[in-house]
Coordinates of N, CA and C in Angstrom, one line a residue:
M874 N 1.1 1.0 -21.1 CA 0.3 -0.3 -21.2 C -1.2 0.1 -21.1
V875 N -2.0 -0.5 -22.0 CA -3.4 -0.3 -22.0 C -4.1 -1.5 -21.4
P876 N -4.9 -1.3 -20.3 CA -5.6 -2.5 -19.7 C -6.5 -3.2 -20.7
D877 N -6.8 -4.5 -20.5 CA -7.7 -5.2 -21.4 C -9.0 -4.5 -21.4
G878 N -9.6 -4.4 -22.6 CA -10.9 -3.8 -22.8 C -10.9 -2.3 -22.9
Q879 N -9.7 -1.7 -22.9 CA -9.7 -0.2 -23.0 C -9.1 0.1 -24.3
S880 N -9.7 1.0 -25.0 CA -9.2 1.5 -26.3 C -8.2 2.6 -26.0
R881 N -7.4 2.9 -27.0 CA -6.4 4.0 -26.8 C -7.1 5.4 -26.8
D882 N -8.4 5.5 -27.2 CA -9.1 6.8 -27.2 C -9.7 7.1 -25.8
E883 N -9.8 6.1 -24.9 CA -10.3 6.3 -23.6 C -9.3 7.0 -22.7
E884 N -9.8 7.6 -21.6 CA -8.9 8.2 -20.6 C -8.0 7.2 -20.1
P885 N -6.7 7.5 -20.0 CA -5.7 6.5 -19.4 C -6.1 6.1 -18.0
K886 N -5.8 4.8 -17.7 CA -6.0 4.2 -16.4 C -4.7 3.7 -15.9
H887 N -4.7 3.7 -14.5 CA -3.6 3.1 -13.9 C -4.1 2.1 -12.8
L888 N -3.2 1.2 -12.4 CA -3.6 0.1 -11.5 C -3.5 0.4 -10.1
H889 N -4.6 0.1 -9.3 CA -4.6 0.2 -7.9 C -4.6 -1.3 -7.4
V890 N -3.7 -1.6 -6.5 CA -3.6 -2.9 -5.8 C -3.8 -2.7 -4.4
K891 N -4.8 -3.3 -3.8 CA -5.1 -3.1 -2.4 C -5.3 -4.4 -1.6
V892 N -5.1 -4.3 -0.3 CA -5.4 -5.5 0.5 C -7.0 -5.6 0.5
A893 N -7.5 -6.8 0.2 CA -8.9 -7.0 0.1 C -9.7 -6.8 1.4
D894 N -9.1 -7.2 2.5 CA -9.8 -7.2 3.8 C -9.1 -6.1 4.6
G895 N -9.8 -5.0 4.9 CA -9.3 -3.9 5.7 C -8.7 -4.3 7.0
R896 N -9.0 -5.4 7.5 CA -8.4 -5.9 8.8 C -7.0 -6.5 8.6
N897 N -6.7 -6.8 7.4 CA -5.3 -7.4 7.1 C -4.4 -6.2 6.9
S898 N -3.1 -6.5 7.1 CA -2.1 -5.5 7.0 C -1.1 -5.8 5.9
I899 N -0.8 -4.9 5.0 CA 0.2 -5.1 4.0 C 1.5 -5.3 4.7
Y900 N 1.8 -4.7 5.8 CA 3.0 -4.9 6.5 C 3.2 -6.4 6.9
D901 N 2.1 -7.0 7.3 CA 2.3 -8.4 7.7 C 2.6 -9.3 6.5
L902 N 2.0 -9.0 5.3 CA 2.3 -9.7 4.1 C 3.7 -9.5 3.6
V903 N 4.2 -8.3 3.7 CA 5.6 -8.0 3.3 C 6.5 -8.7 4.3
T904 N 6.2 -8.6 5.6 CA 7.1 -9.3 6.5 C 7.1 -10.8 6.3
E905 N 6.0 -11.4 5.9 CA 6.0 -12.8 5.6 C 6.9 -13.1 4.4
Y906 N 6.8 -12.3 3.4 CA 7.7 -12.4 2.2 C 9.2 -12.3 2.7
L907 N 9.5 -11.3 3.4 CA 10.9 -11.1 3.8 C 11.4 -12.3 4.6
Q908 N 10.6 -12.9 5.5 CA 11.0 -14.0 6.2 C 11.2 -15.2 5.3
S909 N 10.3 -15.5 4.4 CA 10.4 -16.6 3.5 C 11.6 -16.5 2.5
A910 N 12.0 -15.2 2.2 CA 13.1 -15.0 1.3 C 14.4 -15.0 2.1
G911 N 14.4 -15.2 3.4 CA 15.6 -15.2 4.2 C 16.2 -13.8 4.4
K912 N 15.3 -12.8 4.3 CA 15.7 -11.4 4.6 C 15.3 -11.0 6.0
A913 N 16.0 -10.1 6.6 CA 15.6 -9.7 8.0 C 14.6 -8.6 8.0
P914 N 13.3 -8.9 8.4 CA 12.3 -7.9 8.4 C 12.6 -6.7 9.3
D915 N 13.3 -6.9 10.4 CA 13.6 -5.8 11.3 C 14.5 -4.8 10.5
W916 N 15.5 -5.3 9.9 CA 16.4 -4.5 9.1 C 15.7 -3.7 8.1
Y917 N 14.8 -4.4 7.3 CA 14.0 -3.8 6.2 C 13.2 -2.6 6.8
W918 N 12.4 -2.9 7.8 CA 11.5 -1.9 8.3 C 12.2 -0.7 9.0
R919 N 13.3 -1.0 9.7 CA 14.1 0.1 10.2 C 14.7 1.0 9.1
L920 N 15.2 0.3 8.1 CA 15.8 1.1 7.0 C 14.7 1.9 6.3
A921 N 13.6 1.3 6.0 CA 12.5 2.0 5.4 C 12.1 3.2 6.2
G922 N 12.1 3.1 7.5 CA 11.7 4.2 8.4 C 12.6 5.4 8.4
R923 N 13.9 5.2 8.1 CA 14.9 6.3 8.2 C 15.5 6.6 6.8
L924 N 14.9 6.1 5.8 CA 15.5 6.2 4.4 C 15.5 7.7 4.0
E925 N 16.6 8.1 3.5 CA 16.7 9.5 3.0 C 17.0 9.4 1.5
G926 N 16.6 10.4 0.7 CA 16.7 10.3 -0.7 C 18.1 10.1 -1.3
N927 N 19.2 10.4 -0.6 CA 20.5 10.3 -1.1 C 21.2 8.9 -0.8
D928 N 20.4 8.0 -0.3 CA 21.0 6.7 0.0 C 20.6 5.7 -1.1
A929 N 21.3 5.8 -2.2 CA 20.9 5.1 -3.4 C 21.0 3.6 -3.3
E930 N 22.1 3.1 -2.6 CA 22.3 1.6 -2.5 C 21.1 1.0 -1.7
N931 N 20.8 1.6 -0.6 CA 19.7 1.1 0.3 C 18.4 1.3 -0.4
L932 N 18.2 2.4 -1.1 CA 16.9 2.6 -1.8 C 16.7 1.5 -2.9
E933 N 17.8 1.1 -3.6 CA 17.6 0.1 -4.6 C 17.3 -1.2 -3.9
E934 N 17.9 -1.6 -2.8 CA 17.5 -2.8 -2.1 C 16.1 -2.8 -1.6
L935 N 15.6 -1.7 -1.1 CA 14.3 -1.6 -0.6 C 13.3 -1.7 -1.7
L936 N 13.5 -1.0 -2.8 CA 12.6 -1.1 -4.0 C 12.6 -2.5 -4.6
S937 N 13.7 -3.1 -4.7 CA 13.8 -4.5 -5.2 C 13.1 -5.4 -4.3
S938 N 13.3 -5.3 -3.0 CA 12.6 -6.2 -2.1 C 11.1 -5.9 -2.1
A939 N 10.7 -4.7 -2.2 CA 9.2 -4.3 -2.3 C 8.6 -4.9 -3.5
F940 N 9.3 -4.9 -4.7 CA 8.8 -5.4 -5.9 C 8.7 -7.0 -5.8
E941 N 9.7 -7.6 -5.2 CA 9.7 -9.0 -5.0 C 8.5 -9.4 -4.1
A942 N 8.3 -8.6 -3.0 CA 7.3 -8.9 -2.1 C 5.9 -8.8 -2.8
G943 N 5.7 -7.8 -3.6 CA 4.5 -7.7 -4.4 C 4.2 -8.9 -5.2
A944 N 5.2 -9.4 -5.9 CA 5.1 -10.6 -6.7 C 4.8 -11.8 -5.8
Y945 N 5.5 -11.9 -4.7 CA 5.2 -13.0 -3.7 C 3.8 -13.0 -3.2
I946 N 3.3 -11.8 -2.8 CA 2.0 -11.7 -2.3 C 0.9 -12.1 -3.3
A947 N 1.1 -11.6 -4.5 CA 0.2 -11.8 -5.6 C 0.2 -13.3 -5.9
H948 N 1.3 -14.0 -5.8 CA 1.3 -15.5 -6.1 C 0.8 -16.3 -4.9
E949 N 1.3 -16.0 -3.7 CA 0.9 -16.8 -2.5 C -0.4 -16.4 -1.9
H950 N -0.8 -15.2 -2.0 CA -2.0 -14.7 -1.4 C -2.9 -13.9 -2.3
P951 N -3.3 -14.4 -3.5 CA -4.1 -13.7 -4.4 C -5.5 -13.3 -3.9
E952 N -6.0 -14.1 -2.9 CA -7.3 -13.8 -2.4 C -7.2 -12.6 -1.4
D953 N -6.1 -12.2 -1.0 CA -5.9 -11.1 -0.1 C -5.8 -9.7 -0.9
L954 N -5.8 -9.8 -2.2 CA -5.6 -8.5 -3.0 C -6.7 -8.3 -3.9
T955 N -7.0 -7.0 -4.2 CA -7.9 -6.6 -5.2 C -7.1 -5.7 -6.2
F956 N -7.5 -5.9 -7.5 CA -6.9 -5.1 -8.6 C -7.9 -4.3 -9.3
E957 N -7.7 -3.0 -9.5 CA -8.7 -2.2 -10.1 C -8.0 -1.2 -11.0
W958 N -8.4 -1.1 -12.3 CA -7.9 -0.1 -13.2 C -8.8 1.1 -13.0
V959 N -8.1 2.3 -12.7 CA -8.9 3.5 -12.4 C -8.4 4.7 -13.3
T960 N -9.2 5.6 -13.6 CA -8.8 6.9 -14.2 C -8.3 7.8 -13.2
E961 N -7.6 8.9 -13.6 CA -7.1 9.9 -12.6 C -8.3 10.5 -11.8
A962 N -9.4 10.7 -12.5 CA -10.5 11.3 -11.8 C -11.1 10.4 -10.7
E963 N -11.2 9.1 -11.1 CA -11.6 8.1 -10.1 C -10.6 8.0 -8.9
C964 N -9.4 8.0 -9.2 CA -8.3 8.0 -8.2 C -8.5 9.2 -7.3
E965 N -8.7 10.4 -7.8 CA -8.8 11.6 -7.0 C -10.0 11.5 -6.1
R966 N -11.2 11.0 -6.6 CA -12.4 10.8 -5.8 C -12.1 9.9 -4.6
E967 N -11.4 8.8 -4.9 CA -11.1 7.8 -3.9 C -10.2 8.4 -2.9
R968 N -9.2 9.1 -3.3 CA -8.3 9.8 -2.4 C -9.0 10.7 -1.4
R969 N -9.9 11.5 -2.0 CA -10.7 12.5 -1.2 C -11.6 11.7 -0.2
R970 N -12.2 10.6 -0.6 CA -13.1 9.8 0.2 C -12.3 9.2 1.4
E971 N -11.1 8.7 1.1 CA -10.2 8.1 2.1 C -9.7 9.2 3.1
E972 N -9.4 10.4 2.6 CA -9.0 11.5 3.5 C -10.1 11.9 4.4
S973 N -11.3 12.0 3.9 CA -12.4 12.5 4.7 C -12.7 11.4 5.7
A974 N -12.6 10.1 5.3 CA -12.9 9.0 6.3 C -11.8 9.0 7.4
G975 N -10.6 9.3 7.0 CA -9.5 9.4 7.9 C -9.7 10.5 8.9
A976 N -10.1 11.7 8.4 CA -10.4 12.8 9.3 C -11.5 12.5 10.2
R977 N -12.6 11.8 9.8 CA -13.6 11.4 10.7 C -13.1 10.5 11.8
D978 N -12.3 9.5 11.4 CA -11.8 8.5 12.3 C -10.9 9.2 13.3
E979 N -10.1 10.2 12.9 CA -9.2 10.9 13.8 C -10.0 11.8 14.7
S980 N -11.1 12.4 14.2 CA -11.9 13.2 15.1 C -12.6 12.3 16.2
K981 N -13.0 11.1 15.8 CA -13.6 10.2 16.8 C -12.6 9.8 17.8
R982 N -11.4 9.5 17.4 CA -10.3 9.1 18.3 C -10.0 10.2 19.3
E983 N -10.0 11.5 18.7 CA -9.7 12.6 19.6 C -10.8 12.8 20.6
R984 N -12.1 12.7 20.1 CA -13.2 12.9 21.1 C -13.2 11.8 22.2
S985 N -12.9 10.6 21.8 CA -12.9 9.5 22.8 C -11.7 9.7 23.7
S986 N -10.6 10.1 23.2 CA -9.4 10.3 24.1 C -9.7 11.5 25.1
L987 N -10.4 12.5 24.6 CA -10.7 13.7 25.4 C -11.7 13.3 26.5
S988 N -12.7 12.4 26.1 CA -13.7 12.1 27.1 C -13.1 11.3 28.2
H989 N -11.9 10.7 28.0 CA -11.2 10.0 29.1 C -10.9 11.0 30.2
Y990 N -10.6 12.2 29.9 CA -10.2 13.2 30.9 C -11.4 14.0 31.4
A991 N -12.6 13.8 30.8 CA -13.8 14.6 31.2 C -14.3 14.1 32.6

């Protein structure tokens, strides 16, 4: 699929969908969907946490529910999501930026937790 405004000669792009506000949690939005669909969020999250690759029946249910949750969130909470078509190079730059930010945050947490013992 070619995004609107992209010719077939340009570098291929793929879609990134993110929660618009970093203080919101995708887990909360998926849990809201599960509750509204009459599914048990506890079952879903426990199963997702212990899923192994050879559990095809449960994997299909999880993927189906995740897909449905994405559609629900996009319909019910469009203001909470951002959509961006990115190239592989842009994606890699973003990944590196997030990893370095995560490393900085982890370092800050480690220093603050160590200062508790100082």
